[in-house]
mmCIF file of C-alpha atoms in Angstrom:
data_model
loop_
_atom_site.group_PDB
_atom_site.id
_atom_site.type_symbol
_atom_site.label_atom_id
_atom_site.label_comp_id
_atom_site.label_asym_id
_atom_site.label_seq_id
_atom_site.Cartn_x
_atom_site.Cartn_y
_atom_site.Cartn_z
ATOM 1 C CA MET L 578 -13.184 -29.332 -6.008
ATOM 2 C CA ARG L 579 -10.306 -26.861 -5.930
ATOM 3 C CA HIS L 580 -7.624 -27.110 -3.255
ATOM 4 C CA LEU L 581 -6.913 -24.033 -1.106
ATOM 5 C CA LEU L 582 -3.877 -24.041 1.163
ATOM 6 C CA VAL L 583 -4.222 -21.521 4.015
ATOM 7 C CA LEU L 584 -1.201 -20.378 6.015
ATOM 8 C CA SER L 585 -1.614 -18.605 9.354
ATOM 9 C CA GLY L 586 0.436 -17.984 12.472
ATOM 10 C CA GLY L 587 2.897 -15.385 13.686
ATOM 11 C CA HIS L 588 0.078 -12.969 14.599
ATOM 12 C CA PRO L 589 -2.888 -13.570 16.933
ATOM 13 C CA TYR L 590 -6.391 -13.824 15.489
ATOM 14 C CA GLU L 591 -9.834 -15.117 16.452
ATOM 15 C CA ALA L 592 -9.744 -18.732 15.324
ATOM 16 C CA GLU L 593 -13.454 -19.607 15.263
ATOM 17 C CA PRO L 594 -14.681 -16.567 13.300
ATOM 18 C CA PHE L 595 -11.785 -16.994 10.870
ATOM 19 C CA ALA L 596 -12.707 -20.658 10.414
ATOM 20 C CA ALA L 597 -16.278 -19.527 9.652
ATOM 21 C CA LEU L 598 -14.911 -17.216 6.951
ATOM 22 C CA LEU L 599 -13.064 -20.141 5.374
ATOM 23 C CA ALA L 600 -16.157 -22.334 5.641
ATOM 24 C CA SER L 601 -18.120 -19.735 3.646
ATOM 25 C CA LEU L 602 -15.977 -20.453 0.576
ATOM 26 C CA HIS L 603 -17.911 -22.740 -1.771
ATOM 27 C CA GLY L 604 -16.170 -25.127 -4.124
ATOM 28 C CA TRP L 605 -12.939 -25.216 -2.149
ATOM 29 C CA GLN L 606 -11.281 -27.988 -0.187
ATOM 30 C CA VAL L 607 -9.479 -26.027 2.535
ATOM 31 C CA GLU L 608 -6.247 -27.209 4.122
ATOM 32 C CA HIS L 609 -5.030 -24.983 6.963
ATOM 33 C CA LEU L 610 -1.409 -24.991 8.131
ATOM 34 C CA VAL L 611 -0.061 -22.918 11.033
ATOM 35 C CA HIS L 612 3.481 -21.655 11.547
ATOM 36 C CA PRO L 613 6.051 -22.674 12.543
ATOM 37 C CA GLU L 614 5.118 -26.135 11.240
ATOM 38 C CA ALA L 615 3.653 -24.610 8.070
ATOM 39 C CA GLU L 616 7.050 -23.418 6.859
ATOM 40 C CA ALA L 617 8.572 -26.903 6.998
ATOM 41 C CA LEU L 618 5.496 -28.561 5.486
ATOM 42 C CA VAL L 619 5.439 -26.149 2.532
ATOM 43 C CA ALA L 620 9.155 -26.708 2.002
ATOM 44 C CA ASP L 621 8.429 -30.448 1.934
ATOM 45 C CA GLY L 622 5.805 -30.106 -0.801
ATOM 46 C CA ALA L 623 2.514 -29.196 0.894
ATOM 47 C CA ALA L 624 1.815 -26.475 -1.688
ATOM 48 C CA GLU L 625 2.478 -28.574 -4.778
ATOM 49 C CA GLN L 626 -1.145 -29.607 -5.313
ATOM 50 C CA ALA L 627 -2.736 -26.335 -4.212
ATOM 51 C CA ASP L 628 -4.739 -24.410 -6.786
ATOM 52 C CA ALA L 629 -4.377 -21.269 -4.668
ATOM 53 C CA LEU L 630 -2.646 -20.105 -1.506
ATOM 54 C CA LEU L 631 -4.226 -17.879 1.134
ATOM 55 C CA PHE L 632 -1.703 -16.044 3.291
ATOM 56 C CA TYR L 633 -3.049 -14.900 6.653
ATOM 57 C CA ASP L 634 0.296 -15.241 8.366
ATOM 58 C CA MET L 635 3.033 -12.991 9.707
ATOM 59 C CA PRO L 636 6.066 -15.269 10.038
ATOM 60 C CA GLY L 637 9.702 -14.437 10.605
ATOM 61 C CA PHE L 638 9.312 -12.305 13.763
ATOM 62 C CA THR L 639 10.114 -12.714 17.446
ATOM 63 C CA PHE L 640 8.810 -10.035 19.812
ATOM 64 C CA ALA L 641 10.398 -10.022 23.270
ATOM 65 C CA ASP L 642 11.602 -7.543 25.887
ATOM 66 C CA GLY L 643 10.499 -4.514 23.906
ATOM 67 C CA THR L 644 12.404 -5.471 20.777
ATOM 68 C CA VAL L 645 11.763 -7.323 17.528
ATOM 69 C CA THR L 646 14.104 -9.771 15.836
ATOM 70 C CA THR L 647 13.572 -11.136 12.355
ATOM 71 C CA ARG L 648 14.720 -14.027 10.211
ATOM 72 C CA ALA L 649 14.371 -15.093 6.603
ATOM 73 C CA PRO L 650 12.387 -18.176 5.567
ATOM 74 C CA SER L 651 14.136 -21.420 4.731
ATOM 75 C CA ALA L 652 15.468 -21.928 1.231
ATOM 76 C CA GLY L 653 12.990 -24.771 0.770
ATOM 77 C CA PHE L 654 10.030 -22.579 1.666
ATOM 78 C CA VAL L 655 11.188 -19.816 -0.703
ATOM 79 C CA ALA L 656 11.634 -22.320 -3.519
ATOM 80 C CA ALA L 657 8.173 -23.807 -2.952
ATOM 81 C CA ILE L 658 6.397 -20.435 -2.983
ATOM 82 C CA LYS L 659 8.250 -19.304 -6.095
ATOM 83 C CA ALA L 660 7.497 -22.622 -7.829
ATOM 84 C CA HIS L 661 3.777 -22.179 -7.068
ATOM 85 C CA PHE L 662 3.675 -18.875 -8.940
ATOM 86 C CA ALA L 663 5.945 -20.201 -11.699
ATOM 87 C CA ARG L 664 3.332 -22.890 -12.399
ATOM 88 C CA GLY L 665 0.836 -20.101 -13.139
ATOM 89 C CA ARG L 666 -1.031 -20.531 -9.870
ATOM 90 C CA GLY L 667 -1.993 -17.662 -7.631
ATOM 91 C CA ALA L 668 -2.546 -16.442 -4.110
ATOM 92 C CA VAL L 669 -4.534 -14.061 -1.951
ATOM 93 C CA ALA L 670 -2.836 -12.268 0.940
ATOM 94 C CA LEU L 671 -4.925 -10.869 3.794
ATOM 95 C CA HIS L 672 -4.310 -8.121 6.315
ATOM 96 C CA HIS L 673 -1.150 -8.697 8.404
ATOM 97 C CA ALA L 674 0.462 -10.831 5.675
ATOM 98 C CA LEU L 675 1.756 -7.444 4.460
ATOM 99 C CA ALA L 676 4.194 -7.507 7.387
ATOM 100 C CA GLY L 677 5.433 -11.069 7.008
ATOM 101 C CA TRP L 678 8.983 -12.203 6.226
ATOM 102 C CA ALA L 679 10.679 -8.852 6.818
ATOM 103 C CA ASP L 680 14.061 -10.365 5.888
ATOM 104 C CA TRP L 681 12.880 -11.799 2.536
ATOM 105 C CA PRO L 682 12.894 -8.788 0.165
ATOM 106 C CA GLU L 683 11.095 -10.686 -2.618
ATOM 107 C CA TRP L 684 8.073 -11.132 -0.351
ATOM 108 C CA SER L 685 7.188 -7.430 -0.303
ATOM 109 C CA GLU L 686 7.845 -7.219 -4.047
ATOM 110 C CA MET L 687 5.401 -10.081 -4.631
ATOM 111 C CA LEU L 688 2.773 -8.488 -2.393
ATOM 112 C CA GLY L 689 3.172 -4.942 -3.665
ATOM 113 C CA GLY L 690 3.987 -3.315 -0.340
ATOM 114 C CA LYS L 691 5.296 -3.776 3.168
ATOM 115 C CA PHE L 692 4.259 -3.033 6.750
ATOM 116 C CA LEU L 693 7.341 -2.069 8.758
ATOM 117 C CA TYR L 694 7.872 -2.693 12.472
ATOM 118 C CA ARG L 695 11.044 -0.588 12.479
ATOM 119 C CA ARG L 696 12.853 1.936 10.303
ATOM 120 C CA GLU L 697 14.129 0.406 7.119
ATOM 121 C CA THR L 698 15.677 1.283 3.783
ATOM 122 C CA LEU L 699 13.114 0.122 1.261
ATOM 123 C CA ARG L 700 13.669 0.467 -2.459
ATOM 124 C CA GLY L 701 16.500 2.878 -1.763
ATOM 125 C CA ARG L 702 14.399 5.125 0.467
ATOM 126 C CA GLU L 703 14.619 5.578 4.238
ATOM 127 C CA CYS L 704 11.217 4.717 5.746
ATOM 128 C CA LEU L 705 9.851 5.088 9.248
ATOM 129 C CA ASP L 706 8.042 2.213 10.910
ATOM 130 C CA SER L 707 4.446 1.793 9.747
ATOM 131 C CA GLY L 708 1.234 2.790 11.497
ATOM 132 C CA TYR L 709 -1.856 0.904 12.649
ATOM 133 C CA ARG L 710 -5.295 1.906 13.883
ATOM 134 C CA HIS L 711 -7.829 -0.600 15.238
ATOM 135 C CA ASP L 712 -11.608 -0.525 14.832
ATOM 136 C CA VAL L 713 -11.768 2.229 12.235
ATOM 137 C CA ASP L 714 -15.238 2.951 10.835
ATOM 138 C CA TYR L 715 -14.811 3.896 7.194
ATOM 139 C CA ASP L 716 -16.252 3.422 3.729
ATOM 140 C CA ALA L 717 -14.445 1.174 1.268
ATOM 141 C CA VAL L 718 -14.639 2.686 -2.223
ATOM 142 C CA VAL L 719 -14.455 0.448 -5.294
ATOM 143 C CA LEU L 720 -12.017 1.902 -7.830
ATOM 144 C CA ALA L 721 -12.201 -0.551 -10.725
ATOM 145 C CA ASP L 722 -14.582 -2.771 -12.635
ATOM 146 C CA HIS L 723 -12.592 -5.940 -12.118
ATOM 147 C CA PRO L 724 -13.309 -9.645 -11.496
ATOM 148 C CA VAL L 725 -12.266 -9.175 -7.844
ATOM 149 C CA THR L 726 -14.810 -6.372 -7.283
ATOM 150 C CA ARG L 727 -17.665 -7.992 -9.221
ATOM 151 C CA GLY L 728 -20.995 -7.823 -7.390
ATOM 152 C CA LEU L 729 -19.870 -5.232 -4.847
ATOM 153 C CA PRO L 730 -21.590 -1.897 -4.277
ATOM 154 C CA ALA L 731 -19.662 1.232 -5.209
ATOM 155 C CA ARG L 732 -19.138 1.937 -1.493
ATOM 156 C CA PHE L 733 -19.609 -0.247 1.554
ATOM 157 C CA ALA L 734 -19.145 0.284 5.276
ATOM 158 C CA MET L 735 -16.302 -1.338 7.166
ATOM 159 C CA CYS L 736 -15.084 -1.534 10.749
ATOM 160 C CA ASP L 737 -11.551 -2.861 10.649
ATOM 161 C CA GLU L 738 -7.904 -2.124 11.330
ATOM 162 C CA LEU L 739 -6.145 0.096 8.800
ATOM 163 C CA TYR L 740 -2.420 0.415 8.070
ATOM 164 C CA LEU L 741 -0.272 3.398 7.226
ATOM 165 C CA ALA L 742 2.218 1.233 5.369
ATOM 166 C CA GLU L 743 4.481 1.279 2.329
ATOM 167 C CA ILE L 744 2.501 0.513 -0.847
ATOM 168 C CA PHE L 745 4.124 0.171 -4.260
ATOM 169 C CA ALA L 746 1.142 1.793 -5.960
ATOM 170 C CA GLU L 747 2.892 2.159 -9.304
ATOM 171 C CA ASP L 748 3.257 -1.635 -9.558
ATOM 172 C CA VAL L 749 -0.287 -2.744 -8.746
ATOM 173 C CA THR L 750 -3.786 -2.608 -10.188
ATOM 174 C CA PRO L 751 -5.801 -0.533 -7.677
ATOM 175 C CA LEU L 752 -9.098 -2.157 -6.675
ATOM 176 C CA ILE L 753 -10.423 -0.570 -3.473
ATOM 177 C CA ALA L 754 -9.491 2.504 -1.416
ATOM 178 C CA ALA L 755 -10.460 3.530 2.112
ATOM 179 C CA ASP L 756 -12.289 6.833 2.560
ATOM 180 C CA HIS L 757 -9.988 7.802 5.419
ATOM 181 C CA GLU L 758 -7.116 10.227 5.887
ATOM 182 C CA PHE L 759 -3.872 8.257 5.855
ATOM 183 C CA ALA L 760 -1.849 10.685 7.954
ATOM 184 C CA ALA L 761 0.254 10.156 11.086
ATOM 185 C CA HIS L 762 -2.261 11.739 13.456
ATOM 186 C CA ASN L 763 -4.796 9.037 12.503
ATOM 187 C CA PHE L 764 -2.476 6.103 13.270
ATOM 188 C CA HIS L 765 -0.142 4.712 15.926
ATOM 189 C CA SER L 766 3.523 3.802 15.576
ATOM 190 C CA ALA L 767 4.317 0.089 15.220
ATOM 191 C CA ALA L 768 7.798 0.616 16.699
ATOM 192 C CA HIS L 769 6.297 2.337 19.739
ATOM 193 C CA ALA L 770 3.936 -0.634 20.175
ATOM 194 C CA VAL L 771 6.859 -3.089 20.081
ATOM 195 C CA ALA L 772 8.559 -1.005 22.779
ATOM 196 C CA GLY L 773 5.452 -1.254 24.956
ATOM 197 C CA ARG L 774 3.895 2.116 24.073
ATOM 198 C CA MET L 775 0.628 1.017 22.506
ATOM 199 C CA PHE L 776 -1.577 3.541 20.708
ATOM 200 C CA ASP L 777 1.158 6.176 20.635
ATOM 201 C CA ASN L 778 2.059 8.429 17.702
ATOM 202 C CA SER L 779 4.274 10.921 19.525
ATOM 203 C CA ASP L 780 7.697 11.642 18.017
ATOM 204 C CA TRP L 781 6.656 9.768 14.861
ATOM 205 C CA PRO L 782 6.639 12.142 11.869
ATOM 206 C CA HIS L 783 5.397 9.594 9.336
ATOM 207 C CA ALA L 784 4.601 11.051 5.916
ATOM 208 C CA PRO L 785 1.044 10.738 4.551
ATOM 209 C CA GLY L 786 0.434 7.390 2.909
ATOM 210 C CA HIS L 787 -1.654 5.749 0.224
ATOM 211 C CA ASN L 788 -5.298 4.863 0.842
ATOM 212 C CA LEU L 789 -5.315 1.644 -1.192
ATOM 213 C CA VAL L 790 -6.667 -1.351 0.731
ATOM 214 C CA ALA L 791 -7.029 -3.870 -2.117
ATOM 215 C CA TRP L 792 -5.042 -4.448 -5.270
ATOM 216 C CA ALA L 793 -3.933 -7.086 -7.767
ATOM 217 C CA LYS L 794 -0.585 -7.743 -9.402
ATOM 218 C CA PRO L 795 1.137 -10.464 -11.426
ATOM 219 C CA VAL L 796 3.747 -12.654 -9.772
ATOM 220 C CA ALA L 797 5.803 -14.672 -12.260
ATOM 221 C CA ALA L 798 3.215 -16.608 -14.314
ATOM 222 C CA GLY L 799 0.525 -16.273 -11.636
ATOM 223 C CA GLN L 800 -1.557 -13.583 -9.958
ATOM 224 C CA LEU L 801 -1.730 -12.232 -6.418
ATOM 225 C CA VAL L 802 -4.487 -10.189 -4.779
ATOM 226 C CA TYR L 803 -3.874 -8.314 -1.534
ATOM 227 C CA LEU L 804 -6.862 -7.447 0.677
ATOM 228 C CA GLN L 805 -6.113 -5.339 3.775
ATOM 229 C CA PHE L 806 -9.410 -6.438 5.324
ATOM 230 C CA GLY L 807 -9.354 -9.029 8.087
ATOM 231 C CA ASP L 808 -8.497 -7.849 11.601
ATOM 232 C CA GLY L 809 -11.278 -9.709 13.366
ATOM 233 C CA ARG L 810 -14.859 -10.871 13.730
ATOM 234 C CA ASP L 811 -16.507 -7.817 12.136
ATOM 235 C CA ALA L 812 -14.390 -8.113 9.016
ATOM 236 C CA TYR L 813 -14.635 -11.914 8.789
ATOM 237 C CA GLY L 814 -18.418 -11.745 8.890
ATOM 238 C CA ASN L 815 -18.860 -8.771 6.557
ATOM 239 C CA PRO L 816 -20.683 -10.092 3.460
ATOM 240 C CA HIS L 817 -18.724 -7.785 1.168
ATOM 241 C CA VAL L 818 -15.405 -9.054 2.538
ATOM 242 C CA ARG L 819 -16.600 -12.618 2.004
ATOM 243 C CA GLN L 820 -17.592 -11.763 -1.565
ATOM 244 C CA LEU L 821 -14.208 -10.119 -2.139
ATOM 245 C CA LEU L 822 -12.316 -13.150 -0.879
ATOM 246 C CA ALA L 823 -14.370 -15.533 -3.005
ATOM 247 C CA ASN L 824 -13.924 -13.331 -6.062
ATOM 248 C CA ALA L 825 -10.197 -12.955 -5.460
ATOM 249 C CA LEU L 826 -9.667 -16.711 -5.161
ATOM 250 C CA ASP L 827 -11.614 -17.260 -8.358
ATOM 251 C CA TYR L 828 -9.525 -14.610 -10.089
ATOM 252 C CA VAL L 829 -6.127 -15.976 -9.085
ATOM 253 C CA THR L 830 -7.117 -19.470 -10.291
#
């Protein structure tokens, strides 16, 4: 029985449907840690025996009074995550994990992209805050014959949240794209949402973005797969998302 360590917290989600998604994984002993305790437990060695990590967390943020403040993870947590990959073990990151640890630059480099809650200089380029759009009906299009996409149809229907985020497409192996126009008029500004202006894209001239929603990349001696799927009940219960997650965990181990 393989050991899967799941990290969540820092972003709200539907606990029972997410637990059902985890329960659908066969051959895995699942241990689920929630921030802020998860950070200290990982730093103290909780990840040492894990065959794979599943990141469904968005740590390092405090949202209050229309502003966002950020912090870096502890040195012990950073060392533990880096040691996991150095041992040749892997991880899968889901959905809002793309936004986590805004003040730990290596995190976005490991994941292959970054969701921004405010303007930021990223890889030497000035970037606007990222965009979000809930409950988007779209087709996911498989781009590659790959162990992560094995058994999936060429296209499958999704209803999920999409991101207009920064993706380091040149550094990843593309797996799945969304048949959707990734342009500012189709999304809402994350910075506006923090300021209390939900579902607003006014005065937000974000450039068109990449339509990738799943990719793979090496991290040290291990592998990481990012899957943008996972905003809520519809995504958790989608059989193709469940197949993707199972495949991805097999691949990174």
